[in-house]
Coordinates of C-alpha atoms and ligand atoms in Angstrom, one line a residue:
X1 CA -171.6 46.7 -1.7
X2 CA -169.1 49.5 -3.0
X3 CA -167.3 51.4 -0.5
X4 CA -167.5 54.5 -2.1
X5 CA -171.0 55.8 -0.9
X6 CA -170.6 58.6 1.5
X7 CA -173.5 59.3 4.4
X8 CA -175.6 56.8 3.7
X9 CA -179.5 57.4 4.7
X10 CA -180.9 55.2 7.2
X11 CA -183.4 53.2 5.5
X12 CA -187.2 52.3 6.9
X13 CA -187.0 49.0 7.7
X14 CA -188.6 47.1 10.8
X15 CA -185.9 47.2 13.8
X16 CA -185.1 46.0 17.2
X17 CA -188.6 44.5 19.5
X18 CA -190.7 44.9 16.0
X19 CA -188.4 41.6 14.4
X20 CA -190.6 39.3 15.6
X21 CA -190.1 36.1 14.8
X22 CA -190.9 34.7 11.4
X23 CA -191.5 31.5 9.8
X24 CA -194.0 29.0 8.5
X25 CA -194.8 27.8 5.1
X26 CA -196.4 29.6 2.3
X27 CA -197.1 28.8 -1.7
X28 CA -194.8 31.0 -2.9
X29 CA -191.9 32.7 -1.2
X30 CA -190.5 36.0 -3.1
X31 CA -187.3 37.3 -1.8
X32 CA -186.3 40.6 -3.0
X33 CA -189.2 43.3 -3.2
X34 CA -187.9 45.8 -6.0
X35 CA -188.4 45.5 -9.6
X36 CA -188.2 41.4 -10.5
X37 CA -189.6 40.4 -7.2
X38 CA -192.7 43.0 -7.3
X39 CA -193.7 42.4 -11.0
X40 CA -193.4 38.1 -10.3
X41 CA -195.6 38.9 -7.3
X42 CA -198.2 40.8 -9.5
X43 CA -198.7 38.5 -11.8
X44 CA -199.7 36.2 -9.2
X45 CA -202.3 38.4 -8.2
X46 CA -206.0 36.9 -7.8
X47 CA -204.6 33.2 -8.4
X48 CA -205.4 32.2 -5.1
X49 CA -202.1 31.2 -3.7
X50 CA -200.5 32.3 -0.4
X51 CA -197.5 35.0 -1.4
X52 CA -194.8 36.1 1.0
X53 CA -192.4 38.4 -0.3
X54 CA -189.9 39.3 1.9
X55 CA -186.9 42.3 1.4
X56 CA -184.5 43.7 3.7
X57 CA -185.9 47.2 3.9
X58 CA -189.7 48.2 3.4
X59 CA -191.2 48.6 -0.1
X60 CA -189.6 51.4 -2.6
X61 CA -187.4 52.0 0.0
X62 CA -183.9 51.7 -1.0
X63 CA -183.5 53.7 -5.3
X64 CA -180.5 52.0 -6.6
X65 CA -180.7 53.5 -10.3
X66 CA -180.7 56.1 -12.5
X67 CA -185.1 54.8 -13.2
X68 CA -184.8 55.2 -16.9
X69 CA -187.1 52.9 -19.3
X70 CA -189.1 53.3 -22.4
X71 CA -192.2 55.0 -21.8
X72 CA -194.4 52.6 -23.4
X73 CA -193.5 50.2 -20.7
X74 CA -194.5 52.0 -18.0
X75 CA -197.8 52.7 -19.7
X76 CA -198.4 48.9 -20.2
X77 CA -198.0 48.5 -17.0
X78 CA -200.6 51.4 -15.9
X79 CA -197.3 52.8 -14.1
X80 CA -197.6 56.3 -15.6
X81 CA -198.2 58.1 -12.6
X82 CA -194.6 57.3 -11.5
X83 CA -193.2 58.9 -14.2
X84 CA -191.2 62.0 -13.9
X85 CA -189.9 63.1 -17.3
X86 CA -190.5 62.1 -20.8
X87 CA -187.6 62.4 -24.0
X88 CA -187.9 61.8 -27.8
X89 CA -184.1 62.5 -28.2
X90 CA -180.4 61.2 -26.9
X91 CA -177.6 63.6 -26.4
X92 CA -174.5 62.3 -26.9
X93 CA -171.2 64.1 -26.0
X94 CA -167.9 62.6 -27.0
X95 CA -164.6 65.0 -26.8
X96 CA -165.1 65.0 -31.1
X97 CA -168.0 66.5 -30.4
X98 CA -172.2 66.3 -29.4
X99 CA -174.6 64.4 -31.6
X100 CA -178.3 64.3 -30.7
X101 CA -180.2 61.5 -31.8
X102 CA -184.0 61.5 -32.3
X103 CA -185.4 57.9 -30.7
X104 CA -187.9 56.0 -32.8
X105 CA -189.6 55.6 -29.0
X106 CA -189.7 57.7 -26.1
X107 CA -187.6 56.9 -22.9
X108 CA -188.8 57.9 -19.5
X109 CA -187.8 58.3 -15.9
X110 CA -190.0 57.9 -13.1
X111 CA -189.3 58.1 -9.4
X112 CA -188.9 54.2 -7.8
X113 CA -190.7 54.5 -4.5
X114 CA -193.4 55.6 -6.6
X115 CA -193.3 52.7 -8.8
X116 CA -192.7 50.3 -6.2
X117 CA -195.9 51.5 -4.5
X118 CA -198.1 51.0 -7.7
X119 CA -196.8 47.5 -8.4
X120 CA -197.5 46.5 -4.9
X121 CA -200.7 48.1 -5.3
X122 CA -201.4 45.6 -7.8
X123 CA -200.5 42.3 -5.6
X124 CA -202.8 40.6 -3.0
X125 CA -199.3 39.1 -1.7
X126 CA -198.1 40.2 2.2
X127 CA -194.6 41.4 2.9
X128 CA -192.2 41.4 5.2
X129 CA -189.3 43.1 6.0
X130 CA -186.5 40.3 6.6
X131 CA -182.9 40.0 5.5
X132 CA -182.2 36.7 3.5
X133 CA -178.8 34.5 4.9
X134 CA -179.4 31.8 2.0
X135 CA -181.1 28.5 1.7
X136 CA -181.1 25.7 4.1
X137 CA -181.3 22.3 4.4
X138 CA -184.1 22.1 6.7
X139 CA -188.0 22.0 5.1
X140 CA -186.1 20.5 1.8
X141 CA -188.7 17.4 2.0
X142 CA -191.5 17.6 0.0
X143 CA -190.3 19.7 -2.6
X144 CA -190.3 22.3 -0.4
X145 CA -187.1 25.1 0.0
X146 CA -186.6 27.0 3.2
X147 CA -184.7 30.2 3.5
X148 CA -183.0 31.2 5.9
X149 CA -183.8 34.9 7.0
X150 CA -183.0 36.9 10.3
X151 CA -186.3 36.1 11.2
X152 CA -186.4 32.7 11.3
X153 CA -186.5 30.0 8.3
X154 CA -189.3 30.4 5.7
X155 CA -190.3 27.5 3.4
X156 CA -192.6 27.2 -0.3
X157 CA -192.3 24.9 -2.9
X158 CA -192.1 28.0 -5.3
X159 CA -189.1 30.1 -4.1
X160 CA -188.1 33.4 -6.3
X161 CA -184.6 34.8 -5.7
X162 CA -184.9 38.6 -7.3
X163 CA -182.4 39.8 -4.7
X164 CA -180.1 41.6 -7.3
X165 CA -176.3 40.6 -8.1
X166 CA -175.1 38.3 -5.1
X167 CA -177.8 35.5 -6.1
X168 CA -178.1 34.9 -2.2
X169 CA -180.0 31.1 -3.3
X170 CA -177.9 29.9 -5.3
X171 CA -176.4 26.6 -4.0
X172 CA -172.7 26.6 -6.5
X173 CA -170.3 29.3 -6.8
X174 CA -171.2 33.1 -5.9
X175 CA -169.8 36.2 -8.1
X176 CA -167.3 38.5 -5.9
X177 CA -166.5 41.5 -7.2
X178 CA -164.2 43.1 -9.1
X179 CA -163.3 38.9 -10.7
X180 CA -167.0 38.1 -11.6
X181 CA -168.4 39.8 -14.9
X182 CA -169.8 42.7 -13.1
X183 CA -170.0 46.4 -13.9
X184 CA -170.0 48.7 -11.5
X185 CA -172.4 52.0 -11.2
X186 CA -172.6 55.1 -9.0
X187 CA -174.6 58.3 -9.2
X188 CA -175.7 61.5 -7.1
X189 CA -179.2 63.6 -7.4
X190 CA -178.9 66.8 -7.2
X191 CA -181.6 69.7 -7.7
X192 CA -182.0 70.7 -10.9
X193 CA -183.9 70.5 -14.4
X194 CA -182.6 69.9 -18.0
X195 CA -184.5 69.1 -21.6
X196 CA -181.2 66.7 -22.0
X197 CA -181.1 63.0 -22.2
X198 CA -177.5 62.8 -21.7
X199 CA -174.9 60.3 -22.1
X200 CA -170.8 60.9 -22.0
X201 CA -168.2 58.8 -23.8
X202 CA -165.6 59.9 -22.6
X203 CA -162.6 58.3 -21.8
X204 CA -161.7 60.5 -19.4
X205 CA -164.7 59.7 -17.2
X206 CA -164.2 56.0 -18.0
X207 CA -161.9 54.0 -19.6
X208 CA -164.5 51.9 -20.8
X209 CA -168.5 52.8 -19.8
X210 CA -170.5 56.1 -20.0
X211 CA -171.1 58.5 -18.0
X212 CA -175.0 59.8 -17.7
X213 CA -177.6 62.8 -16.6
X214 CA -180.9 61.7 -17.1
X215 CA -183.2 64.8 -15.9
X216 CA -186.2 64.0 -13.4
X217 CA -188.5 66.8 -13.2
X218 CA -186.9 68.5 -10.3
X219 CA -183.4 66.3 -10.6
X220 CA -181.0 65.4 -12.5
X221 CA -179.7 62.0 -12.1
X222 CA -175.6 61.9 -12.9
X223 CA -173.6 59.1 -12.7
X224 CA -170.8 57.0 -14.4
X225 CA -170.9 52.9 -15.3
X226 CA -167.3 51.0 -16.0
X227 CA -167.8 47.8 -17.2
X228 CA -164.3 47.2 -15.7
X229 CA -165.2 46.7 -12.3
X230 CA -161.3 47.6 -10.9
X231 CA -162.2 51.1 -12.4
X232 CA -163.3 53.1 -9.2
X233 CA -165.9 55.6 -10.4
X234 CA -166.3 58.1 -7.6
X235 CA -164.3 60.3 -8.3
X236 CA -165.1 60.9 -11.9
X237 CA -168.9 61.3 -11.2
X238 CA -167.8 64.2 -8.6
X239 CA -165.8 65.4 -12.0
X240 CA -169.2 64.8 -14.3
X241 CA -171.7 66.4 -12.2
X242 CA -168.8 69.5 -10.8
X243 CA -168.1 69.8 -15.0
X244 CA -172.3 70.0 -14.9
X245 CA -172.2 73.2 -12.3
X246 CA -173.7 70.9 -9.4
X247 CA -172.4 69.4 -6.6
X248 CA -172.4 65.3 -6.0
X249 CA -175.1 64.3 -3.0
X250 CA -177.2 61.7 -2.4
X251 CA -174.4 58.7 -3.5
X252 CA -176.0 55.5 -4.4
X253 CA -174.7 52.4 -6.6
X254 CA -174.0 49.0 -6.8
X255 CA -173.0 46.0 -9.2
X256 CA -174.3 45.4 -12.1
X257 CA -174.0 42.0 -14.0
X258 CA -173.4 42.2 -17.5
X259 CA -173.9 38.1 -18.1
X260 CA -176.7 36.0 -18.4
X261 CA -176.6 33.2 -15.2
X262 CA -178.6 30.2 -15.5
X263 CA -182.7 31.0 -14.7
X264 CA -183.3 28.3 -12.4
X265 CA -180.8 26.1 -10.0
X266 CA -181.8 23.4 -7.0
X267 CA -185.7 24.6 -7.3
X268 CA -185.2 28.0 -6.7
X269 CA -186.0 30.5 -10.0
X270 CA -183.8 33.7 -10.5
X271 CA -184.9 36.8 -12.3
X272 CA -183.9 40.1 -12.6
X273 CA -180.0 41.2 -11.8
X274 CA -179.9 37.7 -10.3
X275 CA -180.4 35.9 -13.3
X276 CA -177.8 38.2 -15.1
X277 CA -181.0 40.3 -16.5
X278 CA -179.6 43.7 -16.8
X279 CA -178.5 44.2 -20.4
X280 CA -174.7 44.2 -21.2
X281 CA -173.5 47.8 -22.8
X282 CA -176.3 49.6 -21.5
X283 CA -176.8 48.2 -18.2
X284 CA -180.6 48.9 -18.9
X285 CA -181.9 46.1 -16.2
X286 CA -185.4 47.7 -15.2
X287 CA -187.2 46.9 -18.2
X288 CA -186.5 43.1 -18.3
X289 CA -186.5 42.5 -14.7
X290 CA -190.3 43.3 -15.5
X291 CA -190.4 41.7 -18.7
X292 CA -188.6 38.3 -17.3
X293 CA -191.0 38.9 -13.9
X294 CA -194.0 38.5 -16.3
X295 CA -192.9 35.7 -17.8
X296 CA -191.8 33.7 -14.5
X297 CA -194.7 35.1 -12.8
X298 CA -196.7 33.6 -15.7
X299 CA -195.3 30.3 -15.5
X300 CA -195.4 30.2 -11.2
X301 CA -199.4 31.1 -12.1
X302 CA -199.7 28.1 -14.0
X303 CA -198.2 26.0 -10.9
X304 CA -200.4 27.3 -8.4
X305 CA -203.9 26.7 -10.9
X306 CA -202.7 23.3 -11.0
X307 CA -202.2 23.6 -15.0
X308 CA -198.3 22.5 -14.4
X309 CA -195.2 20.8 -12.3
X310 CA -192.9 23.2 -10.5
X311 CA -190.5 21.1 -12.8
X312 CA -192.2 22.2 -15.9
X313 CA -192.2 25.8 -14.9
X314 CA -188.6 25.3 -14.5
X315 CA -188.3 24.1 -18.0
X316 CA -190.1 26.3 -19.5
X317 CA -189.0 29.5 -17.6
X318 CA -185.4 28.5 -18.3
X319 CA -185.9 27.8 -22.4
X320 CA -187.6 31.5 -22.5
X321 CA -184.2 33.1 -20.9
X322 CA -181.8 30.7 -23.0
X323 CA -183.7 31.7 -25.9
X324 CA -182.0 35.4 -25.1
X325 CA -179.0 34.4 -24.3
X326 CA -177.8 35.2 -28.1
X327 CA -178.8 39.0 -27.9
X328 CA -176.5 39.0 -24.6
X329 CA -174.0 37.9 -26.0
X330 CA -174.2 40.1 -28.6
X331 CA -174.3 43.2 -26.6
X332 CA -171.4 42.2 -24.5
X333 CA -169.6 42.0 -27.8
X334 CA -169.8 45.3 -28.2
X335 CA -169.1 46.2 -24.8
X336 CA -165.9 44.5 -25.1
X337 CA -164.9 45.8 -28.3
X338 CA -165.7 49.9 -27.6
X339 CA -162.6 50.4 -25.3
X340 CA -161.0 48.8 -28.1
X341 CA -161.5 51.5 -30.4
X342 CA -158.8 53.7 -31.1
X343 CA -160.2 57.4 -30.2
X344 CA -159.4 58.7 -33.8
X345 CA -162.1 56.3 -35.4
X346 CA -164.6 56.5 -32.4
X347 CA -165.8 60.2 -33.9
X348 CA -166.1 59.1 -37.3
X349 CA -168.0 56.0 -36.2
X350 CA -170.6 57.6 -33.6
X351 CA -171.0 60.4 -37.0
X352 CA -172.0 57.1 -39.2
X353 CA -173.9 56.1 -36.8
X354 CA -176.2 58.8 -36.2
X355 CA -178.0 58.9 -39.0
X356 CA -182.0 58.5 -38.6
X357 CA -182.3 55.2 -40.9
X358 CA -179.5 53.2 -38.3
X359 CA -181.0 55.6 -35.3
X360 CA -184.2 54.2 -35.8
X361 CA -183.2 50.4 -36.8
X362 CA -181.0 49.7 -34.2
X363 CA -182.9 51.3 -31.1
X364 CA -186.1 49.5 -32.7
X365 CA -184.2 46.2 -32.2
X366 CA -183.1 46.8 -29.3
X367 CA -186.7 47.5 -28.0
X368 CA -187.4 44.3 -29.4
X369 CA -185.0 42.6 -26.8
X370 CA -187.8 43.3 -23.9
X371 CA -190.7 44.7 -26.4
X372 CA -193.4 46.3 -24.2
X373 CA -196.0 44.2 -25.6
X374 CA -195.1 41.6 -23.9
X375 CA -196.8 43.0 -20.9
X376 CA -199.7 43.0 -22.1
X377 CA -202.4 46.1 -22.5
X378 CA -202.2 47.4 -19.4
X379 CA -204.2 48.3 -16.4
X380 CA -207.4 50.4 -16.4
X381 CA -205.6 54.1 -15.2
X382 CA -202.7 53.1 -17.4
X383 CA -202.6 55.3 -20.2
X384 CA -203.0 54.7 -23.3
X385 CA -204.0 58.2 -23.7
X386 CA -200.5 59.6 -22.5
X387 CA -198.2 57.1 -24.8
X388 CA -199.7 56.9 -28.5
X389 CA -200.1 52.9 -29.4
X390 CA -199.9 51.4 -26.0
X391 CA -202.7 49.5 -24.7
X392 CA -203.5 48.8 -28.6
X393 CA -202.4 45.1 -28.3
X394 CA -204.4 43.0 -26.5
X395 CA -204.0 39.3 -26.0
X396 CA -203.9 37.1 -22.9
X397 CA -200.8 35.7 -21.1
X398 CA -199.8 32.9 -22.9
X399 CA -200.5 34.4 -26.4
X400 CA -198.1 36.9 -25.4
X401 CA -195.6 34.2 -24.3
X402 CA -195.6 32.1 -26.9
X403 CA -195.3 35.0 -29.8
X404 CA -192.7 36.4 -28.1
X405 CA -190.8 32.8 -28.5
X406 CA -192.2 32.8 -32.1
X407 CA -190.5 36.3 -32.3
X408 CA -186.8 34.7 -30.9
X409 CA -186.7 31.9 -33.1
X410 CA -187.7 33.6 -36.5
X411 CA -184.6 36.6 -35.5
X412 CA -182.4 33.2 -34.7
X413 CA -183.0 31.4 -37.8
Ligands
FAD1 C1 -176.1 53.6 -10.6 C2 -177.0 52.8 -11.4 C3 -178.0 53.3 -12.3 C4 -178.8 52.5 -13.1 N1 -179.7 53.1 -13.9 C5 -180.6 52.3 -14.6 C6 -181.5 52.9 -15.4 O1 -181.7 54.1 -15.5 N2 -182.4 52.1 -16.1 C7 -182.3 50.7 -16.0 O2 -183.0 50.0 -16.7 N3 -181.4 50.1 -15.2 C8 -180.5 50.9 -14.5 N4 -179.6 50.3 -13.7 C9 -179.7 48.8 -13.5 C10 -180.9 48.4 -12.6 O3 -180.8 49.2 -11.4 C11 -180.9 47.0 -12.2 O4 -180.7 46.2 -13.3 C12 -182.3 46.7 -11.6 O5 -182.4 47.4 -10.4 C13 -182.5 45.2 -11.3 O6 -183.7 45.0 -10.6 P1 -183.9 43.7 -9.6 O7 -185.2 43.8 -9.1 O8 -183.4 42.5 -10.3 O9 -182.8 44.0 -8.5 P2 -182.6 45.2 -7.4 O10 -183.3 46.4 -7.9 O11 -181.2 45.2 -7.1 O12 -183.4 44.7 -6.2 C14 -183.0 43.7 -5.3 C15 -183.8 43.8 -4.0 O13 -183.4 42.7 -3.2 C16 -183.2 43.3 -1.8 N5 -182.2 42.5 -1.2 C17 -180.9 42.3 -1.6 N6 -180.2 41.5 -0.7 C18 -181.1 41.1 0.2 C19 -181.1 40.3 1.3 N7 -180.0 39.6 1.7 N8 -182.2 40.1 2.0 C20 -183.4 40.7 1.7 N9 -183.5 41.6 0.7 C21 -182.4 41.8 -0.1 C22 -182.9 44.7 -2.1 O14 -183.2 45.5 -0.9 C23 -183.7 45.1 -3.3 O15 -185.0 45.6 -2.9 C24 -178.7 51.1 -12.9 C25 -177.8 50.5 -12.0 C26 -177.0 51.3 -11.2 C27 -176.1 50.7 -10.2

């Protein structure tokens, strides 16, 4: 964790005589209770198996992002209530200069204890607050992994490790900071409203990343990514939000990877920021630690109804995330090359780019990296009546599965 959070709240979790001991065995074992871990644990929901999910702190509990997504994916989900502000247009300041950029789709922010709630309102799993050490060796017959917690050791055949960027169950070599291909985030909250979807690039913010305000009803959001992770951002998000006329509080940030890692390793399946999820050059890793969730929740599903092998999950989970593995790359491309540009040519190039034909092509594609429909039509209370088209496309689980690998290969070949 960065060093450069100031008073940090103390967060609910259980403590001292209320640790009791935990342990036993369970179908599935879920460690890591934010975006990944919830959405695998909802689509297990009414198959019948026996679902622990386990996080350090209690549900919704610990906000470590800026809770931006396209709105359409919230509404899929039937997640609307969480959301705090809509926006049909980018800001984008550059010292040349501000463009605005209409979006083809809207974008949203919602508030993440509120969303956390209404996924796990949506599971018939049971939680518990425990901190995860790693995996151990004991429990490995069988087929079965145990994890190690401060509670005591856990075991399941079907182990999920959505615990963010350290991949605590991993077995090989972990990512340390700043030599693993990490970014690194920070942002404050204070009080506030704005119409403005903003982003900064702005070299002297960051060498190479953007700074952000991304306006939440009563808040506004401001922070600063570097994909260099030696670049230390605190004191240019004080700069940001001061140059904004408010003053930093509420620090909160972390890692962010910007490379795919493999999706499954020893048994155990990653998703989310542990399976390198969050998208490179944007660091936009909410929306497909739901959209990978579904599909590995989709494929433990099939495990527990008896339709498949934990190894066939594993196969097939893994081929869905290597078949993505060429749009990361090519976003981290582009990542790389940016703090390559020479200022002069960065204003003529954001000018060429901001016209509505390569506006609207390129953010449509890049929807298309985690499309919405993949999740399906949503719940009843979703709202198809807040987000035009969504909840339009109906179509069960695997449908949704296999068009989207349809989808993959025809853009590959
Ligand atoms: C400042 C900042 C702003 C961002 N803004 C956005 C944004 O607006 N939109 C967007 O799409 N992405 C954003 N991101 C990226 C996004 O936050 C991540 O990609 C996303 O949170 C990944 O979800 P996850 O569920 O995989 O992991 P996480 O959200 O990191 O959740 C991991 C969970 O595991 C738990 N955990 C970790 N270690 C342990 C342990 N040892 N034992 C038990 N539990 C543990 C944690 O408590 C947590 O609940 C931002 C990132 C940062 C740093």
């Amino acid at each position: 964790m960065m060093a450069e959070s100031a008073a940090m709240p103390v967060r609910a979790t259980k403590r001292g005589s209320e640790r009791t001991p935990l342990s036993g065995e369970h179908d599935v074992l879920i460690c890591g209770a934010s975006f990944a871990g919830l959405t695998v644990a909802r689509e297990l929901a009414g198959s019948g198996a026996d679902v622990l999910v386990v996080d350090r702190y209690e549900i919704g509990e610990r906000q470590t992002s800026a809770c931006g997504i396209p709105t359409e994916w919230l509404a899929r989900l039937g997640l609307m209530d969480a959301e705090r502000q809509r926006f049909d247009t980018l800001v984008m300041h550059t010292p040349h200069g501000t463009s605005r950029y209409r979006l083809p789709w809207t974008f949203s922010t919602f508030d993440y204890r509120e969303i956390c709630q209404l996924l796990w309102r949506d599971c018939d799993a049971r939680f518990e607050t425990a901190k995860v050490h790693g995996r151990t060796a004991e429990a490995n017959g069988n087929g079965k992994i145990a994890v190690e917690t401060d509670r005591g050791v856990i075991s399941a055949p079907l182990v999920v490790d959505a615990l963010g960027w350290r991949r605590m169950l991993a077995t090989g070599y972990g990512y340390q900071p700043p030599d693993a291909p990490l970014s690194r985030g920070l942002e404050v909250h204070p009080g506030g409203t704005s119409e403005d979807l903003a982003i900064w690039i702005d070299r002297k913010y960051v060498p190479a990343g953007y700074g952000w305000s991304f306006p939440a009803r009563d808040e506004l959001r401001i922070g600063i990514g570097s994909f260099d992770p030696r670049f230390h951002v605190k004191d240019t998000t004080v700069e940001l939000t001061r140059d904004l006329g408010k003053e930093p509080n509420e620090y909160q940030g972390n890692w962010i990877p910007h490379k795919l890692r493999t999706a499954t390793e020893g048994g155990v399946f990653f998703v989310g920021d542990s399976a390198g999820h969050c998208l490179p050059l944007s660091a936009e890793g909410i929306r497909t630690a739901l959209y990978f969730g579904i599909a590995l929740g989709r494929e433990l599903r099939g495990v527990v109804e008896g339709r498949q092998t934990r190894e066939e999950a594993a196969e097939s989970y893994a081929e869905f995330h290597d078949s993505h593995e060429w749009k990361f790359k090519w976003m981290l491309r582009v990542q790389k090359l940016i703090p390559r540009v020479p200022p002069r040519l960065l204003a003529p190039a954001i000018r060429l780019m901001s016209s509505k034909r390569f506006v609207d092509w390129s953010f449509r594609h890049y929807l298309r990296i985690a499309p919405p429909e993949f999740a399906g039509a949503g719940l009843p209370g979703g709202s198809a009546d807040d987000q035009d088209g969504a909840g339009q496309q109906q179509g069960d689980a695997e449908d949704a599965l296999g068009a989207e690998r349809d989808l993959v290969q025809a853009e590959q070949a």
